[in-house]
Short mmCIF file of C-alpha atoms and ligand atoms in Angstrom, two decimals:
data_model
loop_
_atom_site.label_atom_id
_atom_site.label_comp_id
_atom_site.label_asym_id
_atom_site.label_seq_id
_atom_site.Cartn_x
_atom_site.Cartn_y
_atom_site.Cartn_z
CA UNK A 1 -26.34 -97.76 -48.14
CA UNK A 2 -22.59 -98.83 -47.22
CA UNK A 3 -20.95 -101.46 -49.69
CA UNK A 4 -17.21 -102.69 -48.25
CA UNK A 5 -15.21 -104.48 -50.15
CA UNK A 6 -14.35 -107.35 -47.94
CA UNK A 7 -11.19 -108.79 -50.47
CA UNK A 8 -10.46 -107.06 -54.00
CA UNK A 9 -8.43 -110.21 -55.69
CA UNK A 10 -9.09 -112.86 -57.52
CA UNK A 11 -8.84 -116.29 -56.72
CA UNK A 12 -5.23 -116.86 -54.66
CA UNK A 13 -5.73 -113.34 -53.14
CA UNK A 14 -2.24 -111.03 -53.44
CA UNK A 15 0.45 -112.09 -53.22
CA UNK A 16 -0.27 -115.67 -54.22
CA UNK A 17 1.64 -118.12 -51.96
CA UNK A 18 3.24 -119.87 -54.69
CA UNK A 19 3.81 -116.94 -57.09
CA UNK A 20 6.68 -115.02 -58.14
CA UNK A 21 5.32 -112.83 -61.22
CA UNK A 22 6.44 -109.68 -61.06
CA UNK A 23 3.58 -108.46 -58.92
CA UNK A 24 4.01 -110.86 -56.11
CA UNK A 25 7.45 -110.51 -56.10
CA UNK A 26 7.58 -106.92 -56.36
CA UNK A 27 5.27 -106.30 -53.68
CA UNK A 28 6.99 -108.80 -51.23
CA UNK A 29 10.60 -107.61 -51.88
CA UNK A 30 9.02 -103.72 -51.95
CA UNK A 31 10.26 -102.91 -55.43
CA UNK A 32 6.47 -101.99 -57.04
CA UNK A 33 3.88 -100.04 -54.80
CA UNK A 34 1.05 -101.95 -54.08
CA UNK A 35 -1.66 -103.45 -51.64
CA UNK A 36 -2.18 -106.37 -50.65
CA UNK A 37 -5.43 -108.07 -51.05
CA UNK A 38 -7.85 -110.70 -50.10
CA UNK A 39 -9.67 -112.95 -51.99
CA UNK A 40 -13.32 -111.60 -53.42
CA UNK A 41 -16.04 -110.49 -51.42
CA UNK A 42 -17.98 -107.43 -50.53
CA UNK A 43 -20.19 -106.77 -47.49
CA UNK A 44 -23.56 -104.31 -47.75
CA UNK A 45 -26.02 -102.69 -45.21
CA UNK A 46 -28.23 -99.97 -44.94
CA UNK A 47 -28.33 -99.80 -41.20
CA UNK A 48 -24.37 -100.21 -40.64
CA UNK A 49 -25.24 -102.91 -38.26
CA UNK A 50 -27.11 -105.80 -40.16
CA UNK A 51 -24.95 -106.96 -43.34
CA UNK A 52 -25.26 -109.55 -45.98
CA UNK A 53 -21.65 -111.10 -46.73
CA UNK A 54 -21.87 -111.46 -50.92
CA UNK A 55 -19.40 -114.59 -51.85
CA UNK A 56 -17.59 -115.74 -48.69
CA UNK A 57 -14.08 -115.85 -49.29
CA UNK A 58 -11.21 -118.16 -48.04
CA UNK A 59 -9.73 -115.06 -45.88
CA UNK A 60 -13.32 -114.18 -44.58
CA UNK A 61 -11.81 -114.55 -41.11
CA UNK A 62 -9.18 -111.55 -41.50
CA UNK A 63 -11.51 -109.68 -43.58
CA UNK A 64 -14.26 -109.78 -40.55
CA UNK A 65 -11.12 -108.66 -38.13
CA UNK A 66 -9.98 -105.59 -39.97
CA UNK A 67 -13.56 -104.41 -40.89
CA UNK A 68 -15.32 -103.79 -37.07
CA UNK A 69 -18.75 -102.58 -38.10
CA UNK A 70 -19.19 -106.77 -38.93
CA UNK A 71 -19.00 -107.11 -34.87
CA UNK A 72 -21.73 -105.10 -33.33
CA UNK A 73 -20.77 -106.94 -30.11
CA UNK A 74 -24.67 -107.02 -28.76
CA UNK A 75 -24.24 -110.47 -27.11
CA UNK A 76 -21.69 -112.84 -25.95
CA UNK A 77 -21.77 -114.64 -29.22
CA UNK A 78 -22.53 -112.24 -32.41
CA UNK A 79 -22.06 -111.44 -35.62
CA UNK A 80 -23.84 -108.55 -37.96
CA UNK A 81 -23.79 -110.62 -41.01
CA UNK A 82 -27.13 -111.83 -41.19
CA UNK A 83 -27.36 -113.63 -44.44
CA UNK A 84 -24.73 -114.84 -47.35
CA UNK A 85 -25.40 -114.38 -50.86
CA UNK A 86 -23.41 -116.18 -53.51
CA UNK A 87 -22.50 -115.31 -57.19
CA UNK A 88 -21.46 -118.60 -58.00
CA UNK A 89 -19.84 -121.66 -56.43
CA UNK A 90 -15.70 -121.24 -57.14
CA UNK A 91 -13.83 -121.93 -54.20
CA UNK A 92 -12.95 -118.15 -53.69
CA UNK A 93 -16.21 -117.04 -53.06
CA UNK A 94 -17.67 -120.07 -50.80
CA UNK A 95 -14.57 -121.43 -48.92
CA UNK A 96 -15.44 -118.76 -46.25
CA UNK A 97 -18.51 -120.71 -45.22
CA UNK A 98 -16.71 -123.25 -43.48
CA UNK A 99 -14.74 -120.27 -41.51
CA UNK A 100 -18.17 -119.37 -40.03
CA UNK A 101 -19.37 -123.17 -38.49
CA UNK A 102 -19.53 -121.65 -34.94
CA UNK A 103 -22.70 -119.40 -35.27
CA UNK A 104 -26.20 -120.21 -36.04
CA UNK A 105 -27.82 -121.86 -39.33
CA UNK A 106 -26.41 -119.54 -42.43
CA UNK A 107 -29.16 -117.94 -44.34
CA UNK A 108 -27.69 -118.68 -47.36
CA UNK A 109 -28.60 -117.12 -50.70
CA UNK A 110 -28.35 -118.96 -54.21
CA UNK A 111 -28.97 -119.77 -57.85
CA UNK A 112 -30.41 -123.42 -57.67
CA UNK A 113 -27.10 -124.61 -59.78
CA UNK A 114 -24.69 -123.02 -57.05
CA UNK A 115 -26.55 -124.76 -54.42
CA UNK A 116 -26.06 -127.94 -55.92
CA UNK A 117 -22.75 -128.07 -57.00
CA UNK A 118 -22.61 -126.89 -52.56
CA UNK A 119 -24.49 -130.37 -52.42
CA UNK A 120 -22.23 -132.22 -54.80
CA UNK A 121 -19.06 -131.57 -56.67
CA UNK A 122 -18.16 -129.55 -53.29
CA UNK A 123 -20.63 -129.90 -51.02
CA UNK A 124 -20.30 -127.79 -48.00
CA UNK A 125 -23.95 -128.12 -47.41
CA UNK A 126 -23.70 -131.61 -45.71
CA UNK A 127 -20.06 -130.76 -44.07
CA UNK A 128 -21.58 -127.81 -42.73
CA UNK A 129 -25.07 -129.83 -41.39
CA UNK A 130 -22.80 -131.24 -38.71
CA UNK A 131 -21.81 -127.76 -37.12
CA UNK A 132 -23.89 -124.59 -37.82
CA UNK A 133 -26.06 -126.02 -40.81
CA UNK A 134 -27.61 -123.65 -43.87
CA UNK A 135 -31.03 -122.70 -44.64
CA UNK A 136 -31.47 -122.11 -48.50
CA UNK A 137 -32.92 -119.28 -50.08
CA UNK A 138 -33.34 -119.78 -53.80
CA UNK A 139 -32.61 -117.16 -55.95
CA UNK A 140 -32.82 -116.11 -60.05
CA UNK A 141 -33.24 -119.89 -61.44
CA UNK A 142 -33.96 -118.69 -64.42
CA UNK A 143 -32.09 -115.99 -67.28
CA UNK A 144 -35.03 -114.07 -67.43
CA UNK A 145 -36.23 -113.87 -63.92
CA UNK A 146 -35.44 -110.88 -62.24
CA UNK A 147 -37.14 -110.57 -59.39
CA UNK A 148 -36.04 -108.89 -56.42
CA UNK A 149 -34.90 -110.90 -53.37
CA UNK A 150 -35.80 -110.00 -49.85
CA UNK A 151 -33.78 -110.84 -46.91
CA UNK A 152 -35.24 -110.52 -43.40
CA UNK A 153 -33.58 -108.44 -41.29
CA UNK A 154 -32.09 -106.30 -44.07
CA UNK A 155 -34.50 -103.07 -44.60
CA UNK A 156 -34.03 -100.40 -47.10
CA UNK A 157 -32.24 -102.77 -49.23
CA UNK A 158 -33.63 -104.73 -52.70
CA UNK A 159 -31.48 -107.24 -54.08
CA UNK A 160 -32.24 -108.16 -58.25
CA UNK A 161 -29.78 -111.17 -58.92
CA UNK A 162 -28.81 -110.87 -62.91
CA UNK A 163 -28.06 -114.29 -64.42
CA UNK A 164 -25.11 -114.17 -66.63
CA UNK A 165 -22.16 -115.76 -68.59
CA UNK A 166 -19.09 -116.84 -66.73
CA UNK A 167 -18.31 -120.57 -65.52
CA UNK A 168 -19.25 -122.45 -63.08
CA UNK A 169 -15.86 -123.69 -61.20
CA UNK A 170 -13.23 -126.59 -62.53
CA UNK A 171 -14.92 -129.33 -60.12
CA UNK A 172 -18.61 -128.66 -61.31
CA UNK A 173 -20.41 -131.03 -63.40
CA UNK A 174 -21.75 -127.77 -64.95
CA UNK A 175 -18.17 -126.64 -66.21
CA UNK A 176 -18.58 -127.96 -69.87
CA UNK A 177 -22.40 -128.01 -69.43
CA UNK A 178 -23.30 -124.33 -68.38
CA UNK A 179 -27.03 -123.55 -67.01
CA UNK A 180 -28.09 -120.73 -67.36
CA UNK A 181 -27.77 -119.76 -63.25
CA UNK A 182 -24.17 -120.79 -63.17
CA UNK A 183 -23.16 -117.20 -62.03
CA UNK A 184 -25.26 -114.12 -61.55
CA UNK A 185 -24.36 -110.69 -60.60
CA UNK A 186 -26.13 -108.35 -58.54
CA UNK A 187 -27.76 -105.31 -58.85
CA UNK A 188 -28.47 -103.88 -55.02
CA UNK A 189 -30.71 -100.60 -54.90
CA UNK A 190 -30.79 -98.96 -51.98
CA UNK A 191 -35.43 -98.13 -51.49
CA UNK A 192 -34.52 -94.48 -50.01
CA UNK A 193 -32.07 -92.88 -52.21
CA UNK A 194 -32.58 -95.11 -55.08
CA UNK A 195 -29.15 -95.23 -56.31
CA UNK A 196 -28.11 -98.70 -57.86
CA UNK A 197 -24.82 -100.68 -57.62
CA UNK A 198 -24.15 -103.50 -59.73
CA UNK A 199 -21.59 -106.22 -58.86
CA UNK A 200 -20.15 -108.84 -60.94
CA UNK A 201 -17.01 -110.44 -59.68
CA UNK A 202 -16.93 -112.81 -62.47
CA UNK A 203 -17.98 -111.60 -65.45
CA UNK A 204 -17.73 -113.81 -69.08
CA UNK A 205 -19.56 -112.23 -71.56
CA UNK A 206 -21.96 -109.06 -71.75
CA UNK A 207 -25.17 -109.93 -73.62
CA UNK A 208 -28.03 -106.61 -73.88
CA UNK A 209 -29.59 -108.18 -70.28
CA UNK A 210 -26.00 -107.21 -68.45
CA UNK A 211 -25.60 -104.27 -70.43
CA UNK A 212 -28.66 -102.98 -68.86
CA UNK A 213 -28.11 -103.84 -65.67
CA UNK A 214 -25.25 -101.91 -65.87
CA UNK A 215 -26.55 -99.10 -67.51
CA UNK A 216 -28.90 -98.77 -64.82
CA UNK A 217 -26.42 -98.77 -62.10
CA UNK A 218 -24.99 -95.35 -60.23
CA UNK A 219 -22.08 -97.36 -59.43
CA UNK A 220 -20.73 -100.65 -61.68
CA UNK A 221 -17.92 -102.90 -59.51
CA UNK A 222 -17.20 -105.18 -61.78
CA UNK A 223 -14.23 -108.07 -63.30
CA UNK A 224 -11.04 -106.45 -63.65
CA UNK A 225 -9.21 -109.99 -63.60
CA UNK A 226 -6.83 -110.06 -66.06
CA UNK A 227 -5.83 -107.15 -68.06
CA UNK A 228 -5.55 -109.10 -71.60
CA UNK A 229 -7.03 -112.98 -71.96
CA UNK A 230 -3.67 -114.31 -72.86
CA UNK A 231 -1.78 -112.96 -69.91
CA UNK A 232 -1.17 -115.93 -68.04
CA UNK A 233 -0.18 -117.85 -70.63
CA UNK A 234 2.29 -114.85 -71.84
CA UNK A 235 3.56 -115.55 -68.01
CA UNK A 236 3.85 -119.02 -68.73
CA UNK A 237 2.09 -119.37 -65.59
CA UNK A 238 -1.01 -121.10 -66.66
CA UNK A 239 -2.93 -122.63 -69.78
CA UNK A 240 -5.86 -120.96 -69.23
CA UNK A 241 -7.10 -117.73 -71.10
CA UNK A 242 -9.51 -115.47 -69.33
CA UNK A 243 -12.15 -116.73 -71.45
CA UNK A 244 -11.99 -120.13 -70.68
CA UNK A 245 -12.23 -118.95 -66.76
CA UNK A 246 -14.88 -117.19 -67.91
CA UNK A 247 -13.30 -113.77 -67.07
CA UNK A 248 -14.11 -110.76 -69.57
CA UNK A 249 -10.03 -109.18 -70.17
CA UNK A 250 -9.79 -105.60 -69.21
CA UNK A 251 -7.58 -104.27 -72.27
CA UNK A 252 -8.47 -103.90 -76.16
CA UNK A 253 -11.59 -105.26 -78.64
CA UNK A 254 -14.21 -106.62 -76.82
CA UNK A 255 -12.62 -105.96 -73.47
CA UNK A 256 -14.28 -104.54 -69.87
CA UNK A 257 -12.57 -100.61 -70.58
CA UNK A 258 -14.05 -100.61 -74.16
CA UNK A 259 -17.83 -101.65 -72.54
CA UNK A 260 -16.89 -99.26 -69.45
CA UNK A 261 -16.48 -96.39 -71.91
CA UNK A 262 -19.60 -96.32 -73.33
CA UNK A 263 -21.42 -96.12 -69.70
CA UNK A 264 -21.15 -92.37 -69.94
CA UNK A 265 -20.27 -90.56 -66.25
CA UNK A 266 -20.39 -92.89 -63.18
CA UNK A 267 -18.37 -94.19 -60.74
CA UNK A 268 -16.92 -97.67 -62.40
CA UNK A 269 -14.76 -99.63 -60.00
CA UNK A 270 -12.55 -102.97 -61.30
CA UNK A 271 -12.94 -105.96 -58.37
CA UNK A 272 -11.11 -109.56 -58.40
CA UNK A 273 -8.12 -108.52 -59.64
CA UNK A 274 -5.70 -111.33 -60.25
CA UNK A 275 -2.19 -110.78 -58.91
CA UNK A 276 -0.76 -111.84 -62.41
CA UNK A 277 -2.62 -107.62 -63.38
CA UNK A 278 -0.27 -105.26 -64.53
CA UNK A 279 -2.75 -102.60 -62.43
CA UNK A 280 -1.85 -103.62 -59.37
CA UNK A 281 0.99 -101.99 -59.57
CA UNK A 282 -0.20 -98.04 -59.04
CA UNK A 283 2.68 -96.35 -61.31
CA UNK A 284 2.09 -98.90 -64.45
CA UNK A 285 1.57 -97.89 -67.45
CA UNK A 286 -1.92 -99.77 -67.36
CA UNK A 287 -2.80 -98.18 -63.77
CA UNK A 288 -2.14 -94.74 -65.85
CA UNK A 289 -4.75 -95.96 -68.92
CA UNK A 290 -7.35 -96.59 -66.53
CA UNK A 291 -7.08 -93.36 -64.22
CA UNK A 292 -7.87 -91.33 -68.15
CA UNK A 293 -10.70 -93.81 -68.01
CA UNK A 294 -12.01 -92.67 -65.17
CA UNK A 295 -12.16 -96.20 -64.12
CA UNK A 296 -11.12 -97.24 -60.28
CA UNK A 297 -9.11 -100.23 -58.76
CA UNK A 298 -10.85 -102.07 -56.04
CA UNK A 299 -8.94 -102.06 -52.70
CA UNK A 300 -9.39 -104.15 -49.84
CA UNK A 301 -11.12 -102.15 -47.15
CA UNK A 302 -12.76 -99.86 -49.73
CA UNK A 303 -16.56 -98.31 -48.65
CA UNK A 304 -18.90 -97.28 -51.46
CA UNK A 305 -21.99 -95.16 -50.37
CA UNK A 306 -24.78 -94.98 -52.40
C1 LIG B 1 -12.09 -117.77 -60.97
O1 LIG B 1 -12.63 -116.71 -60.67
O2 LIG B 1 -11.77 -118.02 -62.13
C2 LIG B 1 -11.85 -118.79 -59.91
O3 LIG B 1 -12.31 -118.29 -58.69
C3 LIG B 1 -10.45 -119.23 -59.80
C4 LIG B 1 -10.20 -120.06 -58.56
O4 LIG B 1 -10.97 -120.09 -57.59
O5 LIG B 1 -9.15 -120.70 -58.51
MN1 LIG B 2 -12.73 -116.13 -58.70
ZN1 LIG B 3 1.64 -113.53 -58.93
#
């Protein structure tokens, strides 16, 4: 099983067009060494030539052009992504749906809350019915359902969505009233090897069902947004702490490396990383504390094989 990660940022990808922190300056002006990254998504196959997209990000376009195995190329008109599965509904994650109106009906995969904030607060379900249209496959409605999902097409694949706590985006009725299927992660088990990844681009809160999921993973890619909740605020760029985005900060009590550290050996990977992290720039300090982790950055273009 190949996993590619599609875009390794957070929402506003890196740089952000509007930012000058010293991450999106530095990288612009060449005075840090970094990458460049897209906004959030990963891609995953077993047969390197059927894929299901997972969150379909604003620079799906560019992400599709600089990853070929997404183009078998078998017919005139083509694509090897045969379904989408979404995580939640924030605009960094779904914006790419409208970027693929000029193929057939999207198999889309959802929680039943994500598919109707698609039908209202944003809803790309009925902009979309006048050009490709998407067929709905419902998916973990409930916190304790865990069943596995199957998508035609995709063999040697299972797909367990895991509900958890994040937040469901700033334009969702469900953003002061959370249900339960707001956001989910993923754990995707490849049937032959049966080695596990679990993905969870947005990640609030680990209660014992997330903890397991991760424990049971080979691989965990996982929030890495901010590196402490207050960060943007520090910047004076923002309000908002990670909490109340319903991001999980990286650094100190409570935080992702403290949970990541008690995994034991595996490969642990950090994935939408806002452009405001002090780890995005490969000779910080911070890049240094997570390398004695053993913990890994996300980069756009990376390939996981489990
Ligand atoms: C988030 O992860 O908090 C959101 O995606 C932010 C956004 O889309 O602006
Ligand atoms: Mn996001
Ligand atoms: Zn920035």
């Amino acid at each position: 099983m190949k996993i590619i990660i599609l875009g390794s940022s957070a929402g506003g990808g890196f740089p952000q067009w509007n930012c000058n922190c010293r991450n999106c300056d530095g990288i612009r002006k060449g005075t840090i060494r970094a990458r460049a990254r897209t906004q959030s998504s990963i891609a995953v196959s077993a047969d390197g030539v059927n894929w299901v997209l997972i969150n379909a990000s604003p620079d799906i376009l560019a992400q599709i052009q600089a990853t070929p195995a997404l183009q078998p190329g078998r017919a005139d008109r083509d694509t090897g992504i045969a379904a989408v599965m979404l995580m939640d509904a924030q605009i960094d994650h779904v914006a790419g749906l409208l970027m693929l109106r000029e193929g057939k009906p999207l198999e889309l995969y959802c929680t039943p809350s994500v598919w109707d904030d698609l039908n209202h607060g944003l809803p790309l379900a009925s902009v979309l019915g006048h050009y490709c249209g998407m067929r709905w496959h419902p998916i973990a409605g409930a916190a304790d359902d865990l069943s596995p999902v199957a998508i035609p097409g995709i063999a040697g694949i299972r797909f367990i969505p895991v509900a958890l706590k994040s937040k469901a985006p700033p334009y969702s009725p469900h953003r002061q009233q959370p249900r339960a299927d707001d956001n989910c992660g993923l754990l995707v088990e490849n049937t032959a090897s049966g080695k596990v990844l679990f993905y969870a681009p947005g990640l609030g809160e680990i209660d014992p069902r997330v903890e397991t999921a991760m424990r049971s993973a080979d691989c965990v890619l996982v929030d890495g947004t901010l590196w402490t909740g207050d960060e943007m605020i520090r910047m004076g760029l923002s309000a908002k702490t990670a909490s109340d985005m319903g991001h999980l900060h990286l650094y100190g009590t409570g935080g992702m490396i403290e949970l990541l550290d008690t995994l034991g050996p595996r490969r642990k990977i950090l994935v939408h990383i806002n452009n405001t992290n002090p780890i995005l720039d490969e000779d910080s300090a911070e890049r240094a504390l997570l390398s004695r982790h053993g913990i890994e950055v996300a980069h756009d273009g990376m390939e996981i094989l489990l």
